Amino acid sequence: MEATALEQTLRERPDDEASWGAYGSLLREQGDIRGELIRLEQLHAHARPADRDELKRRVDLLVEEHQQTWDAELPPEATVRLRRHGFVLKVAVEWSEGAPTLIGKALQGRFVTGLHIMSGEEAEEADEDYYDDEPDFDEDDMPQPPPPHEVGALADLDLGGLTELGLAYFRIGDPGAEALAAAASDGRIETLDLRYCGISDAGPAALGASPNFRNVRRLHLQCNRLTAQGVRALAAFERLEELDLRYNPIGADGAQALIEAPFVGSLKRLLLYREDVSDAGAQKLAHAPQLPTALRSFWRSV
């Protein structure tokens, strides 16, 4: 198989170790040391316990010697979030005026299919404690709307080739969601992470109407400003398998909207608290025949 065909296969199926093995053989023929790294890491994965330490030592030496050179294929402003066999799979970029151009360059990496866009505030808080902070709440116990951000340029992004897109903790609000809906994409995004983004009901409506997100299977909307109306808009995400709506006051009407959604029978994971749907909403979920048995049983226990 040609290298380009293998690369396309690995973009679509990054866990396909047989294709990685074939790609490693091609790289070794081309003198790319990452071919040897693939070989050693695959040997390590299946080695006898007695052989693993030596293989791990050889892997570590290769990575230590060459990783900086491999990462130089990316713009220096991009932060690597995930690698496999020496190749970058996921990057993070801080939002700025020049971010659309920077992101375009970062996504040219041959296996980059995951992108996290950070706000300036998040980038300044590089330690893990940042993710323990929650936004301020208003008098109705709703997360405060986001401060003004220049998010209209999100519409200038080319998201083609991405399977995972995250903007968690970047409070883009509904204008940002609407801009994302207008961005260029080939519609391959399967994971969309919009936790703590200050999105209300108009955001899911815009995203659901966009072909960019027609294949989303995992949608994370924890701690936004959604009500039952926003949950009804989620009906456009027909392929959902995992949905996180925690800390959104969707109420009993929101629970009913979930039960009536076209994806409800395919859900494998639904993250909600009783307080999000009210006691009446919890009862609805507990006795909804549309929900998979495991999820329905869970609601009977809370």
Coordinates of N, CA and C in Angstrom, one line a residue, residues 24-235:
G24 N 5.3 1.8 9.4 CA 6.7 1.7 9.9 C 7.7 1.1 9.0
S25 N 7.2 0.1 8.3 CA 8.1 -0.6 7.3 C 8.5 0.4 6.2
L26 N 7.5 1.1 5.7 CA 7.7 2.1 4.6 C 8.7 3.2 5.1
L27 N 8.5 3.6 6.4 CA 9.3 4.7 6.9 C 10.8 4.2 7.0
R28 N 11.0 3.0 7.4 CA 12.3 2.5 7.6 C 13.0 2.4 6.2
E29 N 12.2 2.1 5.2 CA 12.8 2.1 3.8 C 13.2 3.5 3.4
Q30 N 12.5 4.5 3.9 CA 12.8 5.9 3.5 C 13.8 6.5 4.4
G31 N 14.3 5.8 5.4 CA 15.3 6.3 6.3 C 14.8 7.2 7.4
D32 N 13.4 7.1 7.7 CA 12.8 7.9 8.7 C 12.9 7.1 10.0
I33 N 13.5 7.6 11.0 CA 13.8 6.8 12.3 C 12.5 6.5 13.0
R34 N 11.4 7.2 12.7 CA 10.1 6.9 13.3 C 9.6 5.5 12.9
G35 N 10.1 5.0 11.8 CA 9.8 3.6 11.4 C 10.3 2.6 12.5
E36 N 11.5 2.9 12.9 CA 12.1 2.1 14.0 C 11.4 2.2 15.3
L37 N 11.0 3.5 15.6 CA 10.2 3.7 16.8 C 8.9 2.9 16.8
I38 N 8.2 2.9 15.7 CA 7.0 2.1 15.6 C 7.3 0.6 15.8
R39 N 8.3 0.1 15.2 CA 8.7 -1.3 15.4 C 9.0 -1.6 16.9
L40 N 9.8 -0.8 17.5 CA 10.1 -1.0 18.9 C 8.9 -0.9 19.8
E41 N 8.1 0.1 19.6 CA 6.9 0.2 20.5 C 5.9 -0.9 20.3
Q42 N 5.8 -1.4 19.1 CA 4.9 -2.5 18.9 C 5.5 -3.8 19.5
L43 N 6.8 -4.0 19.4 CA 7.4 -5.1 20.1 C 7.2 -5.0 21.6
H44 N 7.4 -3.8 22.1 CA 7.2 -3.6 23.6 C 5.8 -4.0 24.0
A45 N 4.8 -3.6 23.2 CA 3.4 -3.9 23.6 C 3.1 -5.4 23.7
H46 N 3.9 -6.2 23.0 CA 3.6 -7.7 23.0 C 4.8 -8.5 23.6
A47 N 5.8 -7.8 24.2 CA 7.0 -8.5 24.7 C 6.7 -9.3 26.0
R48 N 7.6 -10.2 26.2 CA 7.6 -10.9 27.5 C 8.1 -9.9 28.6
P49 N 7.6 -10.1 29.8 CA 8.0 -9.1 30.9 C 9.5 -9.0 31.0
A50 N 10.3 -10.1 30.7 CA 11.7 -10.0 30.8 C 12.4 -9.1 29.8
D51 N 11.7 -8.9 28.7 CA 12.3 -8.1 27.6 C 11.8 -6.6 27.6
R52 N 10.8 -6.3 28.4 CA 10.2 -5.0 28.2 C 11.1 -3.9 28.7
D53 N 11.8 -4.1 29.7 CA 12.7 -3.0 30.2 C 13.7 -2.5 29.1
E54 N 14.3 -3.5 28.5 CA 15.3 -3.2 27.4 C 14.7 -2.5 26.3
L55 N 13.5 -3.0 25.8 CA 12.8 -2.3 24.7 C 12.4 -0.9 25.1
K56 N 11.9 -0.7 26.3 CA 11.5 0.6 26.8 C 12.7 1.5 26.8
R57 N 13.8 1.1 27.2 CA 15.1 1.9 27.2 C 15.4 2.3 25.8
R58 N 15.3 1.5 24.9 CA 15.6 1.8 23.5 C 14.6 2.8 22.9
V59 N 13.3 2.6 23.3 CA 12.3 3.6 22.8 C 12.6 5.0 23.4
D60 N 12.9 5.0 24.7 CA 13.1 6.3 25.4 C 14.3 7.0 24.8
L61 N 15.4 6.3 24.4 CA 16.5 6.9 23.8 C 16.2 7.5 22.5
L62 N 15.4 6.8 21.7 CA 15.0 7.3 20.4 C 14.2 8.6 20.5
V63 N 13.2 8.6 21.4 CA 12.4 9.7 21.6 C 13.2 10.9 22.1
E64 N 14.1 10.7 23.1 CA 14.9 11.8 23.7 C 15.7 12.4 22.6
E65 N 16.3 11.6 21.7 CA 17.2 12.1 20.7 C 16.4 12.9 19.5
H66 N 15.2 12.4 19.2 CA 14.6 12.9 18.0 C 13.3 13.7 18.2
Q67 N 12.7 13.6 19.4 CA 11.3 14.2 19.5 C 11.3 15.7 19.1
Q68 N 12.3 16.5 19.5 CA 12.3 17.9 19.2 C 12.3 18.1 17.7
T69 N 13.0 17.3 17.0 CA 13.1 17.4 15.5 C 11.7 17.1 14.9
W70 N 11.1 16.0 15.4 CA 9.8 15.6 14.9 C 8.7 16.7 15.2
D71 N 8.8 17.3 16.4 CA 7.8 18.3 16.7 C 8.0 19.6 15.9
A72 N 9.2 19.8 15.4 CA 9.5 21.0 14.6 C 8.6 21.1 13.3
E73 N 7.9 20.0 13.0 CA 7.0 20.0 11.9 C 5.8 20.9 12.1
L74 N 5.6 21.2 13.4 CA 4.5 22.0 13.9 C 4.9 23.4 14.1
P75 N 4.0 24.4 14.0 CA 4.3 25.8 14.4 C 4.8 25.8 15.9
P76 N 5.7 26.6 16.2 CA 6.2 26.6 17.6 C 5.2 27.0 18.6
E77 N 4.1 27.8 18.2 CA 3.1 28.3 19.1 C 2.1 27.2 19.4
A78 N 2.1 26.1 18.7 CA 1.2 25.0 19.0 C 1.8 24.1 20.1
T79 N 0.9 23.6 21.0 CA 1.3 22.7 22.1 C 0.8 21.3 21.8
V80 N 1.7 20.4 21.9 CA 1.3 19.0 21.6 C 0.5 18.4 22.8
R81 N -0.6 17.9 22.5 CA -1.5 17.3 23.6 C -1.4 15.7 23.5
L82 N -1.2 15.2 22.3 CA -1.2 13.7 22.2 C -0.3 13.3 21.0
R83 N 0.5 12.3 21.3 CA 1.4 11.7 20.2 C 1.1 10.2 20.1
R84 N 1.5 9.7 19.0 CA 1.6 8.2 18.8 C 2.7 7.9 17.9
H85 N 3.6 7.0 18.3 CA 4.7 6.6 17.5 C 5.5 7.8 17.0
G86 N 5.7 8.8 17.8 CA 6.5 10.0 17.4 C 5.7 11.0 16.6
F87 N 4.5 10.7 16.2 CA 3.7 11.6 15.4 C 2.7 12.4 16.3
V88 N 2.4 13.6 16.0 CA 1.4 14.4 16.7 C 0.0 14.1 16.3
L89 N -0.9 13.8 17.2 CA -2.3 13.5 16.9 C -3.2 14.6 17.3
K90 N -2.8 15.4 18.4 CA -3.7 16.4 18.9 C -2.8 17.6 19.3
V91 N -3.3 18.8 19.0 CA -2.6 20.0 19.4 C -3.5 21.0 20.1
A92 N -2.9 21.9 20.8 CA -3.7 23.0 21.5 C -3.1 24.3 21.0
V93 N -3.9 25.3 20.7 CA -3.5 26.6 20.2 C -4.2 27.7 21.0
E94 N -3.5 28.7 21.4 CA -4.2 29.8 22.1 C -4.9 30.7 21.1
W95 N -6.1 31.2 21.5 CA -6.8 32.0 20.6 C -6.2 33.4 20.5
S96 N -6.1 34.0 19.4 CA -5.6 35.3 19.2 C -6.0 35.7 17.8
E97 N -5.6 36.9 17.4 CA -5.9 37.5 16.1 C -5.3 36.6 15.0
G98 N -4.2 36.1 15.2 CA -3.5 35.2 14.2 C -3.8 33.8 14.3
A99 N -4.7 33.4 15.2 CA -5.0 31.9 15.5 C -5.5 31.2 14.3
P100 N -6.4 31.7 13.5 CA -6.9 30.9 12.3 C -5.7 30.5 11.4
T101 N -4.8 31.4 11.1 CA -3.6 31.0 10.3 C -2.8 30.0 11.0
L102 N -2.5 30.2 12.3 CA -1.7 29.3 13.0 C -2.3 27.9 13.1
I103 N -3.6 27.8 13.3 CA -4.3 26.6 13.4 C -4.3 25.9 12.0
G104 N -4.4 26.6 10.9 CA -4.3 26.0 9.6 C -3.0 25.3 9.4
K105 N -1.9 26.0 9.9 CA -0.6 25.4 9.8 C -0.5 24.1 10.6
A106 N -1.0 24.2 11.9 CA -0.9 23.1 12.8 C -1.6 21.8 12.2
L107 N -2.8 22.1 11.6 CA -3.6 21.0 11.1 C -3.0 20.3 9.8
Q108 N -1.9 20.9 9.3 CA -1.3 20.3 8.2 C -0.4 19.1 8.6
G109 N -0.2 18.9 9.9 CA 0.5 17.7 10.4 C -0.2 16.5 9.8
R110 N 0.6 15.5 9.4 CA 0.0 14.4 8.7 C -1.0 13.6 9.4
F111 N -1.0 13.6 10.8 CA -1.9 12.8 11.6 C -2.7 13.6 12.6
V112 N -2.6 14.9 12.5 CA -3.3 15.8 13.5 C -4.8 15.8 13.2
T113 N -5.6 15.2 14.1 CA -7.0 15.1 13.9 C -7.7 15.7 15.2
G114 N -7.0 16.1 16.2 CA -7.6 16.7 17.4 C -7.0 18.1 17.6
L115 N -7.9 19.0 18.0 CA -7.6 20.4 18.2 C -8.3 20.9 19.5
H116 N -7.5 21.6 20.3 CA -8.1 22.3 21.5 C -7.8 23.7 21.3
I117 N -8.8 24.6 21.3 CA -8.5 26.0 21.2 C -8.7 26.6 22.6
M118 N -7.6 27.3 23.1 CA -7.6 27.8 24.5 C -7.8 29.3 24.4
S119 N -8.5 29.8 25.5 CA -8.6 31.3 25.6 C -7.2 31.8 26.2
G120 N -7.0 33.1 26.1 CA -5.8 33.6 26.7 C -5.7 33.4 28.2
E121 N -6.8 33.4 28.9 CA -6.8 33.2 30.3 C -6.4 31.8 30.6
E122 N -6.9 30.8 29.8 CA -6.5 29.4 30.1 C -5.1 29.2 29.8
A123 N -4.5 29.8 28.8 CA -3.1 29.6 28.4 C -2.2 30.1 29.6
E124 N -2.7 31.2 30.2 CA -1.9 31.7 31.3 C -1.9 30.9 32.5
E125 N -3.0 30.0 32.7 CA -3.1 29.1 33.8 C -2.7 27.7 33.4
A126 N -1.5 27.5 33.2 CA -1.0 26.2 32.6 C -1.1 25.1 33.6
D127 N -1.2 25.4 34.9 CA -1.2 24.3 35.9 C -2.6 23.7 36.0
E128 N -2.7 22.5 36.5 CA -4.0 21.8 36.6 C -5.0 22.4 37.4
D129 N -4.7 23.3 38.4 CA -5.6 23.9 39.2 C -6.6 24.7 38.4
Y130 N -6.3 25.2 37.3 CA -7.2 26.0 36.5 C -8.5 25.2 36.3
Y131 N -8.5 24.0 36.0 CA -9.6 23.2 35.7 C -10.5 22.9 36.9
D132 N -10.1 23.3 38.1 CA -10.9 23.2 39.2 C -11.8 24.4 39.5
D133 N -11.5 25.5 38.8 CA -12.2 26.8 38.9 C -13.6 26.7 38.2
E134 N -14.6 27.2 38.8 CA -15.9 27.3 38.2 C -16.3 28.7 37.9
P135 N -17.0 29.0 36.9 CA -17.4 30.4 36.6 C -18.3 30.9 37.7
D136 N -18.4 32.3 37.8 CA -19.4 32.9 38.7 C -20.8 32.6 38.3
F137 N -21.7 32.6 39.2 CA -23.1 32.3 38.9 C -23.9 33.6 39.2
D138 N -25.0 33.8 38.5 CA -25.9 34.9 38.7 C -26.9 34.6 39.8
E139 N -27.9 35.5 39.9 CA -28.9 35.4 41.0 C -29.9 34.2 40.7
D140 N -29.9 33.7 39.5 CA -30.7 32.6 39.1 C -30.0 31.3 39.2
D141 N -28.8 31.3 39.7 CA -27.9 30.2 39.8 C -27.5 29.6 38.4
M142 N -27.4 30.5 37.5 CA -26.9 30.2 36.1 C -25.5 30.7 36.0
P143 N -24.6 30.0 35.2 CA -23.3 30.5 35.0 C -23.4 31.8 34.3
Q144 N -22.5 32.8 34.7 CA -22.5 34.1 34.1 C -22.2 34.0 32.6
P145 N -22.8 34.9 31.8 CA -22.4 34.9 30.4 C -21.0 35.2 30.3
P146 N -20.4 34.9 29.1 CA -19.0 35.1 29.0 C -18.6 36.6 28.8
P147 N -17.4 36.9 29.2 CA -16.9 38.3 28.9 C -16.7 38.4 27.4
P148 N -16.7 39.6 26.9 CA -16.5 39.7 25.4 C -15.2 39.2 24.9
H149 N -15.3 38.3 23.9 CA -14.1 37.8 23.2 C -14.3 38.1 21.7
E150 N -13.2 38.2 21.1 CA -13.3 38.4 19.6 C -13.3 37.0 19.0
V151 N -14.5 36.5 18.9 CA -14.7 35.1 18.5 C -15.3 34.9 17.1
G152 N -15.6 36.1 16.5 CA -16.2 36.0 15.2 C -15.3 35.3 14.2
A153 N -13.9 35.4 14.4 CA -13.0 34.8 13.5 C -12.9 33.3 13.6
L154 N -13.6 32.7 14.5 CA -13.8 31.3 14.5 C -14.4 30.8 13.2
A155 N -15.2 31.6 12.6 CA -15.8 31.3 11.3 C -14.8 31.2 10.2
D156 N -13.6 31.7 10.4 CA -12.5 31.7 9.4 C -11.7 30.4 9.4
L157 N -12.0 29.5 10.4 CA -11.2 28.3 10.6 C -11.6 27.3 9.5
D158 N -10.6 26.5 9.1 CA -10.8 25.3 8.3 C -10.6 24.1 9.2
L159 N -11.7 23.5 9.5 CA -11.7 22.3 10.5 C -11.6 21.0 9.7
G160 N -11.4 21.0 8.4 CA -11.4 19.8 7.6 C -10.4 18.8 8.2
G161 N -10.8 17.6 8.3 CA -9.9 16.5 8.7 C -10.0 16.3 10.2
L162 N -10.5 17.2 11.0 CA -10.6 17.0 12.4 C -11.7 16.0 12.8
T163 N -11.4 15.1 13.8 CA -12.4 14.3 14.4 C -12.7 14.7 15.8
E164 N -11.8 15.5 16.4 CA -12.1 16.0 17.8 C -11.8 17.5 17.9
L165 N -12.7 18.2 18.4 CA -12.6 19.7 18.6 C -13.0 20.1 20.0
G166 N -12.2 20.8 20.7 CA -12.5 21.2 22.0 C -12.2 22.7 22.3
L167 N -13.1 23.3 23.0 CA -12.9 24.7 23.4 C -13.3 24.9 24.9
A168 N -13.1 23.8 25.6 CA -13.5 23.8 27.0 C -12.8 24.9 27.8
Y169 N -13.6 25.6 28.6 CA -13.2 26.8 29.4 C -12.8 28.0 28.6
F170 N -13.2 28.0 27.4 CA -13.0 29.2 26.5 C -14.5 29.8 26.4
R171 N -14.8 30.8 27.1 CA -16.2 31.2 27.2 C -16.6 32.0 25.9
I172 N -16.9 31.3 24.9 CA -17.2 31.9 23.6 C -18.7 32.3 23.5
G173 N -19.5 31.8 24.3 CA -20.9 32.1 24.2 C -21.6 31.7 22.9
D174 N -22.9 32.1 22.8 CA -23.6 31.8 21.5 C -22.9 32.4 20.3
P175 N -22.4 33.6 20.3 CA -21.7 34.1 19.1 C -20.6 33.2 18.6
G176 N -19.8 32.6 19.6 CA -18.8 31.7 19.2 C -19.3 30.4 18.6
A177 N -20.4 29.9 19.2 CA -21.0 28.7 18.7 C -21.5 28.9 17.2
E178 N -22.1 30.1 17.0 CA -22.6 30.4 15.7 C -21.4 30.6 14.7
A179 N -20.3 31.1 15.1 CA -19.2 31.2 14.3 C -18.6 29.9 13.9
L180 N -18.5 29.0 14.9 CA -18.0 27.6 14.6 C -18.9 26.9 13.6
A181 N -20.2 27.2 13.7 CA -21.1 26.5 12.8 C -20.9 27.0 11.3
A182 N -20.3 28.2 11.2 CA -20.0 28.7 9.8 C -18.6 28.4 9.3
A183 N -17.8 27.8 10.1 CA -16.4 27.4 9.7 C -16.4 26.4 8.6
A184 N -15.3 26.3 7.9 CA -15.2 25.3 6.9 C -14.9 23.9 7.6
S185 N -15.5 22.9 7.1 CA -15.2 21.5 7.7 C -15.7 20.5 6.7
D186 N -15.2 19.3 6.8 CA -15.7 18.2 6.0 C -16.7 17.3 6.8
G187 N -17.1 17.7 8.0 CA -18.1 17.1 8.8 C -17.7 15.8 9.4
R188 N -16.4 15.6 9.7 CA -15.9 14.4 10.3 C -15.8 14.5 11.8
I189 N -16.1 15.6 12.4 CA -15.9 15.8 13.9 C -16.9 14.8 14.6
E190 N -16.3 14.0 15.5 CA -17.1 13.1 16.3 C -17.1 13.4 17.8
T191 N -16.1 14.2 18.3 CA -16.1 14.6 19.6 C -16.1 16.2 19.7
L192 N -17.0 16.7 20.4 CA -17.1 18.2 20.5 C -17.2 18.5 22.0
D193 N -16.2 19.2 22.5 CA -16.1 19.6 23.9 C -16.3 21.1 24.1
L194 N -17.5 21.4 24.7 CA -17.8 22.8 24.9 C -18.2 23.1 26.4
R195 N -17.5 22.4 27.3 CA -17.7 22.6 28.7 C -17.3 24.1 29.1
Y196 N -18.1 24.6 30.0 CA -17.8 25.9 30.5 C -17.6 27.0 29.5
C197 N -18.4 27.0 28.4 CA -18.2 27.9 27.3 C -19.2 29.1 27.3
G198 N -20.1 29.2 28.3 CA -21.1 30.2 28.4 C -22.1 30.2 27.3
I199 N -22.4 29.0 26.8 CA -23.4 28.8 25.7 C -24.8 28.7 26.3
S200 N -25.7 29.3 25.7 CA -27.1 29.2 26.1 C -27.9 28.4 24.9
D201 N -29.2 28.6 24.9 CA -30.0 27.8 24.0 C -29.7 28.0 22.5
A202 N -29.3 29.2 22.1 CA -29.1 29.5 20.7 C -27.8 28.7 20.2
G203 N -26.9 28.4 21.1 CA -25.6 27.7 20.6 C -25.9 26.4 20.0
P204 N -26.6 25.5 20.8 CA -26.8 24.1 20.2 C -27.7 24.2 18.9
A205 N -28.6 25.2 18.9 CA -29.4 25.3 17.6 C -28.5 25.6 16.4
A206 N -27.6 26.5 16.6 CA -26.7 26.8 15.5 C -25.8 25.7 15.1
L207 N -25.2 25.0 16.1 CA -24.3 23.9 15.9 C -25.0 22.7 15.2
G208 N -26.2 22.4 15.7 CA -27.0 21.3 15.2 C -27.4 21.5 13.8
A209 N -27.6 22.8 13.3 CA -28.0 23.1 12.0 C -26.9 23.1 11.0
S210 N -25.6 23.0 11.5 CA -24.5 23.0 10.6 C -24.0 21.6 10.2
P211 N -23.7 21.4 8.9 CA -23.2 20.1 8.5 C -21.8 19.8 9.1
N212 N -21.2 20.8 9.7 CA -19.9 20.6 10.4 C -20.0 19.5 11.4
F213 N -21.1 19.4 12.1 CA -21.3 18.6 13.3 C -22.3 17.5 13.1
R214 N -22.6 17.1 11.9 CA -23.6 16.1 11.7 C -23.2 14.7 12.2
N215 N -21.9 14.5 12.4 CA -21.4 13.2 12.8 C -20.9 13.1 14.2
V216 N -21.3 14.2 15.0 CA -20.9 14.2 16.4 C -21.5 13.0 17.2
R217 N -20.7 12.3 17.9 CA -21.1 11.2 18.7 C -20.9 11.5 20.2
R218 N -20.0 12.3 20.6 CA -19.7 12.7 22.0 C -19.8 14.2 22.1
L219 N -20.7 14.7 22.9 CA -21.0 16.1 23.0 C -20.9 16.4 24.5
H220 N -20.0 17.3 24.9 CA -19.8 17.7 26.3 C -20.2 19.2 26.4
L221 N -21.3 19.4 27.2 CA -21.9 20.8 27.4 C -22.0 21.1 28.9
Q222 N -21.2 20.5 29.7 CA -21.2 20.7 31.1 C -21.1 22.2 31.5
C223 N -21.9 22.6 32.4 CA -21.8 23.9 33.0 C -21.9 25.1 32.0
N224 N -23.0 25.0 31.2 CA -23.3 26.1 30.3 C -24.7 26.8 30.8
R225 N -25.4 27.3 29.9 CA -26.7 28.0 30.2 C -27.9 27.4 29.5
L226 N -27.9 26.1 29.3 CA -28.9 25.5 28.5 C -30.2 25.3 29.4
T227 N -31.3 25.5 28.7 CA -32.6 25.1 29.3 C -33.3 24.0 28.5
A228 N -34.5 23.7 28.7 CA -35.2 22.7 27.9 C -35.2 23.1 26.5
Q229 N -35.3 24.3 26.1 CA -35.2 24.7 24.7 C -33.9 24.3 24.1
G230 N -32.8 24.5 24.8 CA -31.5 24.1 24.2 C -31.5 22.6 24.0
V231 N -32.1 21.8 25.0 CA -32.1 20.3 24.8 C -32.9 19.9 23.6
R232 N -34.0 20.6 23.4 CA -34.8 20.3 22.1 C -33.9 20.5 20.9
A233 N -33.1 21.5 20.9 CA -32.2 21.8 19.7 C -31.2 20.7 19.5
L234 N -30.9 19.9 20.6 CA -29.9 18.8 20.4 C -30.5 17.6 19.5
A235 N -31.8 17.7 19.2 CA -32.4 16.6 18.4 C -31.7 16.5 17.0

